[in-house]
Short mmCIF file of C-alpha atoms and ligand atoms in Angstrom, two decimals:
data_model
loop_
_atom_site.label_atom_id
_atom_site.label_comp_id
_atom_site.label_asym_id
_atom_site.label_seq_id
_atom_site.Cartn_x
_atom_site.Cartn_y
_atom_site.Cartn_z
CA UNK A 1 1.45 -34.89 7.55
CA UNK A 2 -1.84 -35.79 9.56
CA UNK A 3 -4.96 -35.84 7.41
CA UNK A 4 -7.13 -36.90 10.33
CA UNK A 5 -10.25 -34.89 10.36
CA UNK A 6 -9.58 -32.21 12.97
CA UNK A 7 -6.31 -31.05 11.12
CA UNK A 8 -5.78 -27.46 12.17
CA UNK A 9 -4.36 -24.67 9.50
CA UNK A 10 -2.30 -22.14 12.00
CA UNK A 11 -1.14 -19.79 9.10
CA UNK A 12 -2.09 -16.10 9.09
CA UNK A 13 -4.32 -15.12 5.58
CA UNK A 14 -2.89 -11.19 6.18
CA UNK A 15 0.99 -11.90 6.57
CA UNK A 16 2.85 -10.75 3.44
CA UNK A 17 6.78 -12.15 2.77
CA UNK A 18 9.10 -9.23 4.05
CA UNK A 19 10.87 -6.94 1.84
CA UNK A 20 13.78 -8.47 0.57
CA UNK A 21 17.04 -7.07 1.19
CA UNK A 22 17.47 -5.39 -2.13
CA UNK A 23 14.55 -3.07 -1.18
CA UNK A 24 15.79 -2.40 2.41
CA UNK A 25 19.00 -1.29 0.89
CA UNK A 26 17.77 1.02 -1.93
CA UNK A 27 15.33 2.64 0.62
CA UNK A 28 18.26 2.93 2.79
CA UNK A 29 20.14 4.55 0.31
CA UNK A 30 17.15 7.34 -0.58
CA UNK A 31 17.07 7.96 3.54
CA UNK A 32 20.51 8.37 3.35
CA UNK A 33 20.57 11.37 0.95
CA UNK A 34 17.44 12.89 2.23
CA UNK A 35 15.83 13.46 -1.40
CA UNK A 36 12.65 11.39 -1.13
CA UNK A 37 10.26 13.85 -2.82
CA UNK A 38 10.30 12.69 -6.72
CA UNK A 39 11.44 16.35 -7.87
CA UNK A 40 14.50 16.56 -5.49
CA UNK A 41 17.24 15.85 -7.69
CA UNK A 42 20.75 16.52 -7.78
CA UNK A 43 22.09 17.49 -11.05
CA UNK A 44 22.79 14.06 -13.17
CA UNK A 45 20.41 11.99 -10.66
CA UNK A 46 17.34 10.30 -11.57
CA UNK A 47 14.08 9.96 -9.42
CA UNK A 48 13.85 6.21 -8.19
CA UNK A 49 9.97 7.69 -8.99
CA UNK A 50 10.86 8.08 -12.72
CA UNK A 51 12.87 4.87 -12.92
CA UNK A 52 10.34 3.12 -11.65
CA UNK A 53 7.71 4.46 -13.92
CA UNK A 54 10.21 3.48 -17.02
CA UNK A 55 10.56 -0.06 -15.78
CA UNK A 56 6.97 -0.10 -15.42
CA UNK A 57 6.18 0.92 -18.98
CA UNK A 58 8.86 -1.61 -20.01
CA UNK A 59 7.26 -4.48 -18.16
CA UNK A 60 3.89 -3.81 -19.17
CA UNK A 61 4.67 -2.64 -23.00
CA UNK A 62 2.89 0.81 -22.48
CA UNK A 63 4.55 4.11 -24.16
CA UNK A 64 3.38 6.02 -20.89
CA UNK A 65 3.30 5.35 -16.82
CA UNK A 66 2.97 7.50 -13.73
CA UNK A 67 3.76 6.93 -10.67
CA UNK A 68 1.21 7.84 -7.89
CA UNK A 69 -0.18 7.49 -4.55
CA UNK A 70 -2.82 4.55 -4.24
CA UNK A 71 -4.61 2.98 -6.52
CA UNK A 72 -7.78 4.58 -5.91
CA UNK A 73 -5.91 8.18 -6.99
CA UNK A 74 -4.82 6.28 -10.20
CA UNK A 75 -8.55 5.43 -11.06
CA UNK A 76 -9.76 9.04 -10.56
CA UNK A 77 -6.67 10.45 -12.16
CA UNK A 78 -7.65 8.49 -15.33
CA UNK A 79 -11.46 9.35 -15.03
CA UNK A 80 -10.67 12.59 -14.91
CA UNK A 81 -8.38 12.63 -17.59
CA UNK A 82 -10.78 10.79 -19.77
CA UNK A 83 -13.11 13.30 -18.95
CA UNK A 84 -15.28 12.45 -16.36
CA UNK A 85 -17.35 15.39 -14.44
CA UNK A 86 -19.41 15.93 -11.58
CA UNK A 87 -23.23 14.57 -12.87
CA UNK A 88 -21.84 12.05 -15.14
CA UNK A 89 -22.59 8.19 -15.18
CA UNK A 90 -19.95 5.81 -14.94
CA UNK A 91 -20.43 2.04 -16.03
CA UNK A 92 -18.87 -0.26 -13.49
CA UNK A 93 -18.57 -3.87 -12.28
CA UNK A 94 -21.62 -4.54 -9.43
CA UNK A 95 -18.53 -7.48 -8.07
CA UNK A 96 -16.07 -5.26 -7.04
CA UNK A 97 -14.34 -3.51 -3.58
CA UNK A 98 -15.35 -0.44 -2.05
CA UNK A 99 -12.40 1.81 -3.07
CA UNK A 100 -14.20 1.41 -7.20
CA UNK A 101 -17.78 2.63 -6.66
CA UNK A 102 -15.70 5.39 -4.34
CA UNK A 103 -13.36 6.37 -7.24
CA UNK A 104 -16.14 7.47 -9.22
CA UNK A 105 -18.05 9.19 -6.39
CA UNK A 106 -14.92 11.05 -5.61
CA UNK A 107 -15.23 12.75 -9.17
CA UNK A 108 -18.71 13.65 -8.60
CA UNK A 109 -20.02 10.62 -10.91
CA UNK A 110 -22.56 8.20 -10.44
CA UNK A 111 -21.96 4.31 -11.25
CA UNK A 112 -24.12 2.27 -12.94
CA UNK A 113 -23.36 -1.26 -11.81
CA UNK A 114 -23.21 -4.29 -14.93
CA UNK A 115 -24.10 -7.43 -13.37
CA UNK A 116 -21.74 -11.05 -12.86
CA UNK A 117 -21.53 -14.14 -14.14
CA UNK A 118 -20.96 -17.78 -13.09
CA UNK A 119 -17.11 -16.76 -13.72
CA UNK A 120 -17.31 -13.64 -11.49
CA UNK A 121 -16.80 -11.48 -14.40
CA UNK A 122 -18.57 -8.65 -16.16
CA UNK A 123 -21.65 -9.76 -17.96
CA UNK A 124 -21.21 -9.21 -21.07
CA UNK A 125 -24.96 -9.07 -22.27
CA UNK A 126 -25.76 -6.91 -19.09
CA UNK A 127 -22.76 -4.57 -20.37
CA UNK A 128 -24.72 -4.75 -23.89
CA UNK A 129 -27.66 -3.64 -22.40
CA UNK A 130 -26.69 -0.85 -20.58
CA UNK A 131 -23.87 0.87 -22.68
CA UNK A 132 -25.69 3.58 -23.77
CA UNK A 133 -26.01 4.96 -20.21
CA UNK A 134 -22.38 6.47 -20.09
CA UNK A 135 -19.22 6.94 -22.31
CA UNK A 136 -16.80 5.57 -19.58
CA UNK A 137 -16.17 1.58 -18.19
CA UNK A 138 -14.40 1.44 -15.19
CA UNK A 139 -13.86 -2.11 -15.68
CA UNK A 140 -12.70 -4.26 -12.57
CA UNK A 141 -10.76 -7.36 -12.79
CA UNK A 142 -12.04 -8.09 -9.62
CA UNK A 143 -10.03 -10.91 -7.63
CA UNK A 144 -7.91 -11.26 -11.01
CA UNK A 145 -10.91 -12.66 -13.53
CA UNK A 146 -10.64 -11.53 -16.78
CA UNK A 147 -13.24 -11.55 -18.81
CA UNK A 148 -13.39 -12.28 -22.86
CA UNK A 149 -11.56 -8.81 -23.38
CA UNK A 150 -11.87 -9.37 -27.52
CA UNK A 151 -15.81 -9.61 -26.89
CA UNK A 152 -15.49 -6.58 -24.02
CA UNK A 153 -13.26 -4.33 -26.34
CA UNK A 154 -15.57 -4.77 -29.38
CA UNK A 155 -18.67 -3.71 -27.69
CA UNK A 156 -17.28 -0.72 -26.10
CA UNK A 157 -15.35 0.41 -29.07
CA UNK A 158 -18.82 0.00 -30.70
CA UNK A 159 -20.50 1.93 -28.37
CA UNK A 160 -18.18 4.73 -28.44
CA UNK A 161 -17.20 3.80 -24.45
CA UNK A 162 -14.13 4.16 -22.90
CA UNK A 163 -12.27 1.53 -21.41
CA UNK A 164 -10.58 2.56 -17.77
CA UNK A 165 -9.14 -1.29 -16.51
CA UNK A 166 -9.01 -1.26 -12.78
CA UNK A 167 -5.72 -3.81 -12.12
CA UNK A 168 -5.46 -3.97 -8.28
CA UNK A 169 -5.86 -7.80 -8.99
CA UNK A 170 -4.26 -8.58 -12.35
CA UNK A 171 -0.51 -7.05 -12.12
CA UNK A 172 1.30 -9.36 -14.04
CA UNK A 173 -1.95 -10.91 -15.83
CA UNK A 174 -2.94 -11.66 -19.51
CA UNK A 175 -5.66 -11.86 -21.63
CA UNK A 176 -4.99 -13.41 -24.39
CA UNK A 177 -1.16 -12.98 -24.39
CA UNK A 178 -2.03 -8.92 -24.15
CA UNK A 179 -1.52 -7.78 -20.28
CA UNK A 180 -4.59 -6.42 -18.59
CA UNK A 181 -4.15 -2.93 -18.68
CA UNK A 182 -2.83 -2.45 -21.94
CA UNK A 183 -6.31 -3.32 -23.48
CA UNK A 184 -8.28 -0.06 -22.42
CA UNK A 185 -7.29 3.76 -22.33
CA UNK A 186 -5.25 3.72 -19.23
CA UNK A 187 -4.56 0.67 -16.52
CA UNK A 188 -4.43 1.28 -13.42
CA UNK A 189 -2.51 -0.78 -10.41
CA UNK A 190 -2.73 -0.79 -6.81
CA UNK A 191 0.77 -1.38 -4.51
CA UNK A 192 -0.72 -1.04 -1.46
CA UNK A 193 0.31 -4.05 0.91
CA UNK A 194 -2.41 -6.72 -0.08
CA UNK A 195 -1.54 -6.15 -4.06
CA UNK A 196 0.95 -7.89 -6.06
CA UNK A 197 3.92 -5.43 -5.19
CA UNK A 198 3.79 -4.11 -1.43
CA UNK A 199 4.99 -0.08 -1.00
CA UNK A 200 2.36 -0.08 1.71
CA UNK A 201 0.47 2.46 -0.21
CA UNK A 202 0.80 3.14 -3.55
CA UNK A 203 -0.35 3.17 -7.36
CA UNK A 204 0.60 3.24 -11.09
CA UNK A 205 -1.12 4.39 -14.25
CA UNK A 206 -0.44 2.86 -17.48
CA UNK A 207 -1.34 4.67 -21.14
CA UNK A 208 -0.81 4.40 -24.73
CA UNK A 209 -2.81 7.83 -25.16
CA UNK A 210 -0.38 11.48 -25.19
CA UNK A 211 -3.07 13.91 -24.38
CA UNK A 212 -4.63 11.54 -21.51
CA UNK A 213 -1.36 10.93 -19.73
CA UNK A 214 0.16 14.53 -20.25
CA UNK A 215 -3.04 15.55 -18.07
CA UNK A 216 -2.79 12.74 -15.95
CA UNK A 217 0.79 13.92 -15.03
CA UNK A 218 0.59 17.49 -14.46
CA UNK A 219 -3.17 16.54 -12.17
CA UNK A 220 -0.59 14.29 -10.14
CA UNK A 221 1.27 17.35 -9.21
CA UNK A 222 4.44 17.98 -11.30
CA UNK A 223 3.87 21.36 -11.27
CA UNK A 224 6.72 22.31 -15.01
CA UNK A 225 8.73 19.54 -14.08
CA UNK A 226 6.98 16.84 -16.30
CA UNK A 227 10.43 17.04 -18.44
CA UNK A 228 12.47 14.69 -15.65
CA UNK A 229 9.97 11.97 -16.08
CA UNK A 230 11.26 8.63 -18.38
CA UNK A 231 7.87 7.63 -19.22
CA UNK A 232 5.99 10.46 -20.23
CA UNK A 233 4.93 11.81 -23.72
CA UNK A 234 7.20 14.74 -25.32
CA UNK A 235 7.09 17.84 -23.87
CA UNK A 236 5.30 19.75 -26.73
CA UNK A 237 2.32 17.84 -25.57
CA UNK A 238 2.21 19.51 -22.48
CA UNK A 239 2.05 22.78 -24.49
CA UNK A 240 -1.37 23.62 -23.72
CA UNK A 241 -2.04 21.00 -21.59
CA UNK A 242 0.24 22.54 -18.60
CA UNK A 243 -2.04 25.71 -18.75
CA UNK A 244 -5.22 24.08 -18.37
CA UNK A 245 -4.71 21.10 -16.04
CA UNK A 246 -5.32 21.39 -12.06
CA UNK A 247 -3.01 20.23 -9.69
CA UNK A 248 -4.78 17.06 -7.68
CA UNK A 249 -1.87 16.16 -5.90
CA UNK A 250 -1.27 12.37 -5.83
CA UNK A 251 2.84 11.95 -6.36
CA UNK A 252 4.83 8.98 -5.31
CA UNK A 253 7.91 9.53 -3.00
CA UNK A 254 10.98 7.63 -4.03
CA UNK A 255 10.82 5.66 -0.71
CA UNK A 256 7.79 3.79 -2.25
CA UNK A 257 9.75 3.39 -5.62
CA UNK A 258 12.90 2.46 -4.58
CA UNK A 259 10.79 -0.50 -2.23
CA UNK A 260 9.05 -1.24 -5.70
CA UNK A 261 12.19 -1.65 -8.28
CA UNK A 262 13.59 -4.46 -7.10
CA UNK A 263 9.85 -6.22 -6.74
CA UNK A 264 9.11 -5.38 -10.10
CA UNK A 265 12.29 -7.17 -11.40
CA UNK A 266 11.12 -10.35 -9.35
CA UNK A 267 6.98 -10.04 -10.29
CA UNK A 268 7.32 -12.76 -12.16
CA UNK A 269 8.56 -15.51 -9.86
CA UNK A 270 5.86 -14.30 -7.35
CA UNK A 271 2.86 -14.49 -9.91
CA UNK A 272 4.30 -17.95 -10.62
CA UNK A 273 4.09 -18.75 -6.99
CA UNK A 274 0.80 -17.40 -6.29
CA UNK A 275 -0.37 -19.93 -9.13
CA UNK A 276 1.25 -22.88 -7.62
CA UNK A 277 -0.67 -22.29 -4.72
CA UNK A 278 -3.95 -21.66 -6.41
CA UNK A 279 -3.69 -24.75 -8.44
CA UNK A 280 -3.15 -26.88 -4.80
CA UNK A 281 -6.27 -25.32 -3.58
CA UNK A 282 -7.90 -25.94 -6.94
CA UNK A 283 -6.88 -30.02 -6.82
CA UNK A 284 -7.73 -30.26 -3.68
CA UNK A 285 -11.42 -28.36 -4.10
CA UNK A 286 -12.45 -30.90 -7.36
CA UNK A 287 -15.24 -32.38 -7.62
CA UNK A 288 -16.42 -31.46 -3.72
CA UNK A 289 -20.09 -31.98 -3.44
CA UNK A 290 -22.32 -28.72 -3.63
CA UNK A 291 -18.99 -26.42 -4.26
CA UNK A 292 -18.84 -25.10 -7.46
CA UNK A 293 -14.94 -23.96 -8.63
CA UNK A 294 -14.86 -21.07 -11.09
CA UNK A 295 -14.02 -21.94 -14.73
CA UNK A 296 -10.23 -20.32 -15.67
CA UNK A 297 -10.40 -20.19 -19.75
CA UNK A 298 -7.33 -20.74 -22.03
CA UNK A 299 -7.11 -17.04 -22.76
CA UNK A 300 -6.80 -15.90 -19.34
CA UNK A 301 -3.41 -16.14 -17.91
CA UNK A 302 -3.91 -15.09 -14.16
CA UNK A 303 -1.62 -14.05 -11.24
CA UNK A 304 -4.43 -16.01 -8.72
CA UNK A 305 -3.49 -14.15 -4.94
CA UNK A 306 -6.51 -15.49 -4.22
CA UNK A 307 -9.17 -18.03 -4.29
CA UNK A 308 -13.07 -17.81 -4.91
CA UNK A 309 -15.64 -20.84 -5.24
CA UNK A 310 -19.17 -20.76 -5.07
CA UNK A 311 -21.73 -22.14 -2.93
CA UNK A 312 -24.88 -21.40 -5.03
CA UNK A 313 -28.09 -21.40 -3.97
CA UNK A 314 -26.90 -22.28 -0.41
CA UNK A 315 -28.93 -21.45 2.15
CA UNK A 316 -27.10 -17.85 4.26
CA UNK A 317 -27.34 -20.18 7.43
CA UNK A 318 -25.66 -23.07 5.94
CA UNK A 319 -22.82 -20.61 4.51
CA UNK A 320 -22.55 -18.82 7.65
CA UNK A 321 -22.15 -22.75 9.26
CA UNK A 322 -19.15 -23.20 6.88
CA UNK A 323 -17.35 -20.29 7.27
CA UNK A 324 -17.93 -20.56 11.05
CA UNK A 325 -16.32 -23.90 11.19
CA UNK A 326 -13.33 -22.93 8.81
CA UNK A 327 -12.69 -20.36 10.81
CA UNK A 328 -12.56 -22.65 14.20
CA UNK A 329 -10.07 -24.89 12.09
CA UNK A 330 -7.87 -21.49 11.37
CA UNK A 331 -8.77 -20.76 7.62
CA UNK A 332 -10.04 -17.43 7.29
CA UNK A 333 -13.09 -17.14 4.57
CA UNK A 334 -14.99 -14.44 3.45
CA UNK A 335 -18.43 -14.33 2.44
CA UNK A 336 -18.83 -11.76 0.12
CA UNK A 337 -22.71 -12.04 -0.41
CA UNK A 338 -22.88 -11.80 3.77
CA UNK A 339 -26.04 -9.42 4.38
CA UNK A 340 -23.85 -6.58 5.99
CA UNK A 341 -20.57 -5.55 4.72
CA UNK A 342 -17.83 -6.92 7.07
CA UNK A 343 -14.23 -6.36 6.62
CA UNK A 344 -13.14 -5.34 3.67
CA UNK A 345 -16.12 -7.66 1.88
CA UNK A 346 -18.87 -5.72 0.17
CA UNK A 347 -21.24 -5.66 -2.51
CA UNK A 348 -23.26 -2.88 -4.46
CA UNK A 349 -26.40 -2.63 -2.52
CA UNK A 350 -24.21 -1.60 0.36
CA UNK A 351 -22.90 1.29 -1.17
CA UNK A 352 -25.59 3.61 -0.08
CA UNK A 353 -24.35 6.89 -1.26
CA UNK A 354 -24.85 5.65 -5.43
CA UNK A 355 -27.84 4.26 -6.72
CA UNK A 356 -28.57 0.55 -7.86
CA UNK A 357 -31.08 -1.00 -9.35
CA UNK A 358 -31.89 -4.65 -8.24
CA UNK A 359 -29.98 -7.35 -10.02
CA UNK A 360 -31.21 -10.71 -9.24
CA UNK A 361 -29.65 -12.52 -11.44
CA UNK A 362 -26.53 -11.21 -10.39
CA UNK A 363 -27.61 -11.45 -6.28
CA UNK A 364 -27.81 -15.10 -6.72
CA UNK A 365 -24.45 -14.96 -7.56
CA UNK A 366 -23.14 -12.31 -5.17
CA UNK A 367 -24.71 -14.45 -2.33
CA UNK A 368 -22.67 -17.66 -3.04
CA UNK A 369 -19.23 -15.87 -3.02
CA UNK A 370 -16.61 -17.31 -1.06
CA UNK A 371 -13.38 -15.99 -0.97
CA UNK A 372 -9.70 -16.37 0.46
CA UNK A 373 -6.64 -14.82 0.30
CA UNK A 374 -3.34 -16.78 -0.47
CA UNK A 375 -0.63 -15.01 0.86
CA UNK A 376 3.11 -15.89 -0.60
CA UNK A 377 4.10 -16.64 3.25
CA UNK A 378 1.83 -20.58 2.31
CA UNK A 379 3.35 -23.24 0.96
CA UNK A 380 1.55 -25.70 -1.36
CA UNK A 381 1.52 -28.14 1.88
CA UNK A 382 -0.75 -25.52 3.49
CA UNK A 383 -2.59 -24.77 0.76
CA UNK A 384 -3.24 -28.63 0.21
CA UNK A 385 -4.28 -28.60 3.89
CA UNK A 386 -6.32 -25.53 3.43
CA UNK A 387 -8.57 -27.75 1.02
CA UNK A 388 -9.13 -30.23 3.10
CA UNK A 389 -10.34 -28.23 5.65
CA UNK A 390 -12.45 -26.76 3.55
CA UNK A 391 -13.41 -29.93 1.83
CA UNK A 392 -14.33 -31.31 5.02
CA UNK A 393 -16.25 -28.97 6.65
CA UNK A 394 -18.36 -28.02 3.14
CA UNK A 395 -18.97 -31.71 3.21
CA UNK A 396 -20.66 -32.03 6.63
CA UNK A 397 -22.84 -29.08 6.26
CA UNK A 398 -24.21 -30.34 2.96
CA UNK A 399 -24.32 -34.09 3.70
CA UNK A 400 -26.59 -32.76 6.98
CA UNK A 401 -29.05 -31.76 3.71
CA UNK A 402 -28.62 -27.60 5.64
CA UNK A 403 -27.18 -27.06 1.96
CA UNK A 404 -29.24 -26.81 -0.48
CA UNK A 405 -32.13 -24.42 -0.86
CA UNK A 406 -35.39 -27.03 -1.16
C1 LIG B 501 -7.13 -2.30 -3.60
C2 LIG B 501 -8.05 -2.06 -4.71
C3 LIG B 501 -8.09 -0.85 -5.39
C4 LIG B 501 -7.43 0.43 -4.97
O1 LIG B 501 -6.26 0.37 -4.38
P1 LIG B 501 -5.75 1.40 -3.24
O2 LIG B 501 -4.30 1.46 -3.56
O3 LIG B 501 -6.06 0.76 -1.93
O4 LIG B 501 -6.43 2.71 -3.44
C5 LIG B 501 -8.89 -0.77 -6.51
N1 LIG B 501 -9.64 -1.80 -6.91
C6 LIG B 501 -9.66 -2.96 -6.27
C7 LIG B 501 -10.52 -4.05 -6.79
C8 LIG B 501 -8.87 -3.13 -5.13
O5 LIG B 501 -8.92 -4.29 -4.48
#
């Protein structure tokens, strides 16, 4: 392997492994019989839709899980269920993706963004602060950091707040040997293609609570049929529930669950591998003049599909001048505290439809975001070369003294 300083990375950060044959066959197997919608059964058969949703509650240790369309549909389902109408405020992370702050426009709420730490989690003392403001947290793991979720938990159940855990980026993640998602009200996951299991689109909702989930099933469109699903409460909780409960409908097909079975019995060989390859970034990052890694505590047992550092207090030219020359060297990075939102890279103050106030503290922050995907289709060799590309280039621009602020 050449180290010499022009090295070039020709990987592609956007190209997922292929479904493996297992999943090709049992979506064969659904085309074959024609009965993709999750209701068309044959007497004796069970949805792929339900079994997936009972292999999901399995995996995760949750009584309840549905089965639905994206991830962003999981969020609302769960706001709604929890609640949540049109006028209401909605607590949220200010580090997040666009398809958050739109979950909670999309039920007529308003968020009010909690500021980020060094760690790229919630702030906890911002959270303090502003608590009072609503009675839901749509909490984001964003990029799979989890914060202290003893600390998080305590303050919210002290507040009287509910805990919604977005966990597009922490499928297959702990906190404290409890998975993320199991700590609030409902979890919700994301199996779109970039996520930890690939349906192309879909979603999953995870619960402990009867009431919330019976709603959250007949909203996702199982018109009386909530009785075929494996991972549902009993049916006399959907006694009065079934009466009073629109349909919002937000199903998954079968297709998408029979893609998702046989990924869900392999999750944990791929979060293993996505760690591998974080940890080769991570070596190969230490101790790089004016980059500053992000702190992974004990507690916190991640599924890392991607990587973040920070380059704080930079100056925007000088971070523009690094990502400009990764890029000519092949590795893709993404500034997430870039003035205009590029990609699929933004931050709160570019959500125009909902409110912010200023959060400097937390713009400092914001602005020294890099990020990176690590797709499964690297090997650690790449990933090793990845950092020295990076290493490299982050080196030149801050030996040239463009780096630093004063
Ligand atoms: C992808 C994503 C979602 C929503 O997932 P979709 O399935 O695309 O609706 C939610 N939160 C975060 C942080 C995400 O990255």
């Amino acid at each position: 392997m050449t180290k010499n300083y022009t090295e070039q990375f020709t990987g592609s950060f956007t190209q997922q492994e292929p479904i493996a044959q297992a999943g090709i066959d049992a979506v064969l197997a659904v085309m074959g019989h024609g009965r993709l919608h999750r209701y068309n059964t044959v007497d004796g058969e069970i949805a792929e839709a339900a079994l997936l949703e009972e292999e999901f509650a399995t995996y995760t240790g949750a009584k309840y899980c549905l089965a639905v369309a994206s991830g962003g549909y999981a969020m609302t389902t769960a706001m709604r269920a929890c609640g949540v109408k049109h006028g209401d405020k909605v607590l949220t992370n200010a580090f997040t993706l666009a398809p958050v702050p739109g979950a909670i426009a999309a039920v007529g709420a308003a968020p009010v963004f909690v500021g980020v730490t060094e760690n790229l989690v919630i702030d906890l003392d911002d959270l303090a602060a502003k608590i009072g403001q609503a009675s839901v947290l749509l909490l984001s793991h964003m990029r799979g950091h989890i914060c202290d979720m003893d600390a998080l938990m305590a303050l919210c159940d002290g507040a009287g707040v509910t805990v919604i855990e977005d966990c597009a980026h922490t499928m297959g993640a702990e906190w404290n040997g409890k998975p993320s998602g199991r700590w609030g009200k409902f979890g919700c996951y994301s199996t779109q293609t970039y996520k930890h299991m690939n349906s192309g689109e879909g979603g999953l909702l995870i619960s402990d609570d009867s009431d919330g989930m019976a709603r959250a099933i007949m909203m996702s469109g199982s018109y009386m049929l909530f009785e075929r699903h494996r991972a549902a409460p009993p049916p006399e909780t959907f006694k009065q529930i079934k009466y009073e409960t629109p349909n919002i409908s937000g199903r998954m097909d079968n297709l998408r669950a029979a893609i998702l079975r046989p990924q869900l019995a392999g999750l944990k060989t791929q979060c293993d591998r996505w760690n591998a390859l974080y940890r080769e970034v991570e070596a190969g990052l230490k101790d790089t003049p004016g980059l500053k890694l992000i702190d992974r505590p004990a507690a916190e047992d991640f599924v890392a599909s991607s990587f973040q550092f920070l380059l704080l207090d930079w100056k925007p030219d000088a971070v523009q001048d690094v990502i400009t020359r990764c890029l000519k060297r092949g590795v893709e990075l993404k500034w997430f505290g870039g003035a205009e939102p590029t990609g699929f890279t933004s931050r709160y103050d570019s959500w125009r439809y909902a409110a912010s106030e200023p959060m400097p503290k937390s713009d400092r922050i914001l602005a020294g975001i890099i990020d990176m995907r690590l797709p499964l289709t690297f090997s650690t060799q790449d990933c090793a070369q990845i950092a020295r590309i990076i290493r490299a280039e982050v080196g030149a621009v801050w030996q040239s003294g463009a780096g630093a602020i004063t």
